[in-house]
Short mmCIF file of C-alpha atoms in Angstrom, two decimals:
data_model
loop_
_atom_site.label_atom_id
_atom_site.label_comp_id
_atom_site.label_asym_id
_atom_site.label_seq_id
_atom_site.Cartn_x
_atom_site.Cartn_y
_atom_site.Cartn_z
CA MET A 1266 62.11 76.04 28.60
CA LEU A 1267 59.74 76.77 25.71
CA SER A 1268 56.63 76.98 27.89
CA GLU A 1269 58.52 79.10 30.48
CA HIS A 1270 59.07 81.66 27.71
CA GLY A 1271 55.48 81.57 26.48
CA LEU A 1272 56.09 79.53 23.34
CA LYS A 1273 53.89 76.72 22.12
CA ILE A 1274 55.66 73.38 22.37
CA THR A 1275 55.96 71.72 18.96
CA PRO A 1276 58.13 68.81 17.80
CA GLN A 1277 60.02 71.16 15.47
CA ARG A 1278 60.80 73.69 18.22
CA ILE A 1279 61.95 70.95 20.58
CA ALA A 1280 64.14 69.45 17.85
CA ILE A 1281 65.71 72.79 16.89
CA LEU A 1282 66.48 73.63 20.52
CA ASP A 1283 67.89 70.12 21.09
CA VAL A 1284 70.22 70.52 18.09
CA ILE A 1285 71.51 73.90 19.29
CA MET A 1286 72.20 72.53 22.77
CA ALA A 1287 73.68 69.24 21.57
CA LEU A 1288 76.02 70.70 18.95
CA ASN A 1289 77.55 73.23 21.36
CA CYS A 1290 79.45 74.78 18.44
CA HIS A 1291 77.45 77.93 17.71
CA PRO A 1292 75.76 76.43 14.65
CA THR A 1293 74.42 78.33 11.66
CA ALA A 1294 70.82 77.83 10.48
CA ASP A 1295 72.18 75.61 7.67
CA ILE A 1296 74.06 73.39 10.12
CA ILE A 1297 70.93 73.12 12.26
CA CYS A 1298 68.94 72.23 9.13
CA ASP A 1299 71.44 69.53 8.13
CA HIS A 1300 71.17 67.89 11.56
CA LEU A 1301 67.38 68.15 11.67
CA ARG A 1302 66.83 66.63 8.23
CA ILE A 1303 67.88 63.22 9.58
CA ASN A 1304 64.70 62.96 11.69
CA TYR A 1305 62.62 65.69 10.01
CA PRO A 1306 63.35 65.36 6.28
CA HIS A 1307 60.60 67.80 5.28
CA ILE A 1308 61.39 70.65 7.68
CA SER A 1309 61.90 73.86 5.75
CA ILE A 1310 64.71 76.34 6.25
CA GLY A 1311 61.95 78.96 6.63
CA THR A 1312 60.54 77.11 9.65
CA ILE A 1313 64.01 76.94 11.13
CA TYR A 1314 64.59 80.69 10.66
CA LYS A 1315 61.17 81.56 12.10
CA THR A 1316 61.82 79.34 15.10
CA LEU A 1317 65.29 80.81 15.63
CA ASP A 1318 63.78 84.32 15.49
CA ALA A 1319 61.17 83.32 18.09
CA PHE A 1320 63.90 81.87 20.32
CA LEU A 1321 65.96 85.06 19.94
CA SER A 1322 63.04 87.35 20.77
CA LYS A 1323 62.29 85.34 23.93
CA GLY A 1324 65.94 85.22 25.03
CA ILE A 1325 66.19 81.44 24.76
CA ILE A 1326 69.22 81.73 22.50
CA LYS A 1327 71.56 84.52 21.43
CA LYS A 1328 73.02 85.39 18.08
CA VAL A 1329 76.78 85.44 17.55
CA GLN A 1330 78.11 87.15 14.42
CA SER A 1331 81.20 85.97 12.61
CA GLU A 1332 83.37 88.28 10.52
CA SER A 1333 81.69 86.91 7.41
CA ASP A 1334 78.35 88.14 8.83
CA THR A 1335 77.07 84.59 9.11
CA ALA A 1336 74.68 84.35 12.05
CA ARG A 1337 75.58 81.65 14.55
CA TYR A 1338 73.40 80.65 17.50
CA ASP A 1339 74.34 80.17 21.15
CA GLY A 1340 72.16 78.43 23.72
CA VAL A 1341 74.47 78.94 26.70
CA HIS A 1342 72.99 81.31 29.29
CA GLU A 1343 75.93 81.45 31.69
CA ARG A 1344 78.14 84.55 31.36
CA HIS A 1345 80.84 83.74 28.85
CA HIS A 1346 82.81 85.24 26.02
CA HIS A 1347 83.93 83.86 22.67
CA LEU A 1348 87.22 82.82 21.14
CA TYR A 1349 86.94 83.30 17.38
CA CYS A 1350 89.22 82.13 14.56
CA ALA A 1351 88.51 84.11 11.36
CA GLU A 1352 90.37 81.54 9.24
CA THR A 1353 88.12 78.62 10.19
CA GLU A 1354 85.17 80.57 11.67
CA ARG A 1355 85.46 78.32 14.72
CA ILE A 1356 83.89 79.84 17.84
CA GLU A 1357 84.41 78.47 21.32
CA ASP A 1358 83.01 79.60 24.64
CA TYR A 1359 85.48 81.19 27.05
CA TYR A 1360 84.74 81.44 30.78
CA ASP A 1361 86.86 83.72 32.97
CA ASP A 1362 85.47 85.19 36.20
CA GLY A 1363 88.57 87.36 36.68
CA LEU A 1364 88.11 88.96 33.26
CA ASN A 1365 84.42 89.52 33.99
CA GLN A 1366 85.19 91.28 37.26
CA MET A 1367 87.98 93.40 35.77
CA VAL A 1368 85.88 94.61 32.82
CA ASN A 1369 82.81 95.14 34.99
CA ASP A 1370 84.78 97.21 37.52
CA TYR A 1371 86.47 99.24 34.79
CA LEU A 1372 83.26 100.07 32.95
CA ARG A 1373 81.38 100.96 36.14
CA LYS A 1374 84.17 103.35 37.16
CA LYS A 1375 84.50 104.76 33.64
CA ARG A 1376 80.82 105.77 33.48
CA ILE A 1377 80.31 106.16 29.77
CA LYS A 1378 78.43 109.40 29.13
CA ASN A 1379 74.72 108.98 28.30
CA PHE A 1380 74.96 105.19 28.56
CA VAL A 1381 73.93 102.66 31.20
CA MET A 1382 75.75 99.33 30.88
CA GLU A 1383 73.53 96.29 31.24
CA ASP A 1384 75.85 93.56 30.03
CA PHE A 1385 79.03 92.98 28.07
CA LYS A 1386 80.45 90.23 25.93
CA ILE A 1387 83.93 89.98 24.55
CA GLN A 1388 84.94 88.25 21.34
CA ILE A 1389 88.64 87.47 21.28
CA THR A 1390 89.95 86.94 17.75
CA GLY A 1391 92.97 84.77 17.09
CA LYS A 1392 93.95 81.33 15.87
CA PHE A 1393 93.46 77.98 17.56
CA THR A 1394 96.64 75.96 17.74
CA ASP A 1395 94.92 72.56 17.50
CA LYS A 1396 93.51 71.22 14.24
CA THR A 1397 89.88 70.75 15.40
CA THR A 1398 87.36 72.84 13.46
CA ASN A 1399 83.59 73.32 13.66
#
């Protein structure tokens, strides 16, 4: 994936991408750092942020904002939305083809003045009823 996007393959980049994909919880840079320090005890938070910025600029990952303005990272490329709990800051992916079609149809018919829609993402805020947290 890294070479497909024109990035040099380094152990740190591979490790950071592996952590994002393995955690599947929209981790923060600090969470990524905590997981990396097990195998890369000397990796700096600066290296992690620079790598995340490179991944973002190449479209390898996307940034998800929480209400506390903490950046979280998402490696899932399939169309999906997010379920967000402000109390716990837990974010989960939500897949719904019917919702995608309904919103897409509505926005295409609506034709927002001076705007061409390329994509949309919905963040649904609420509370999870189970006790699992990220």
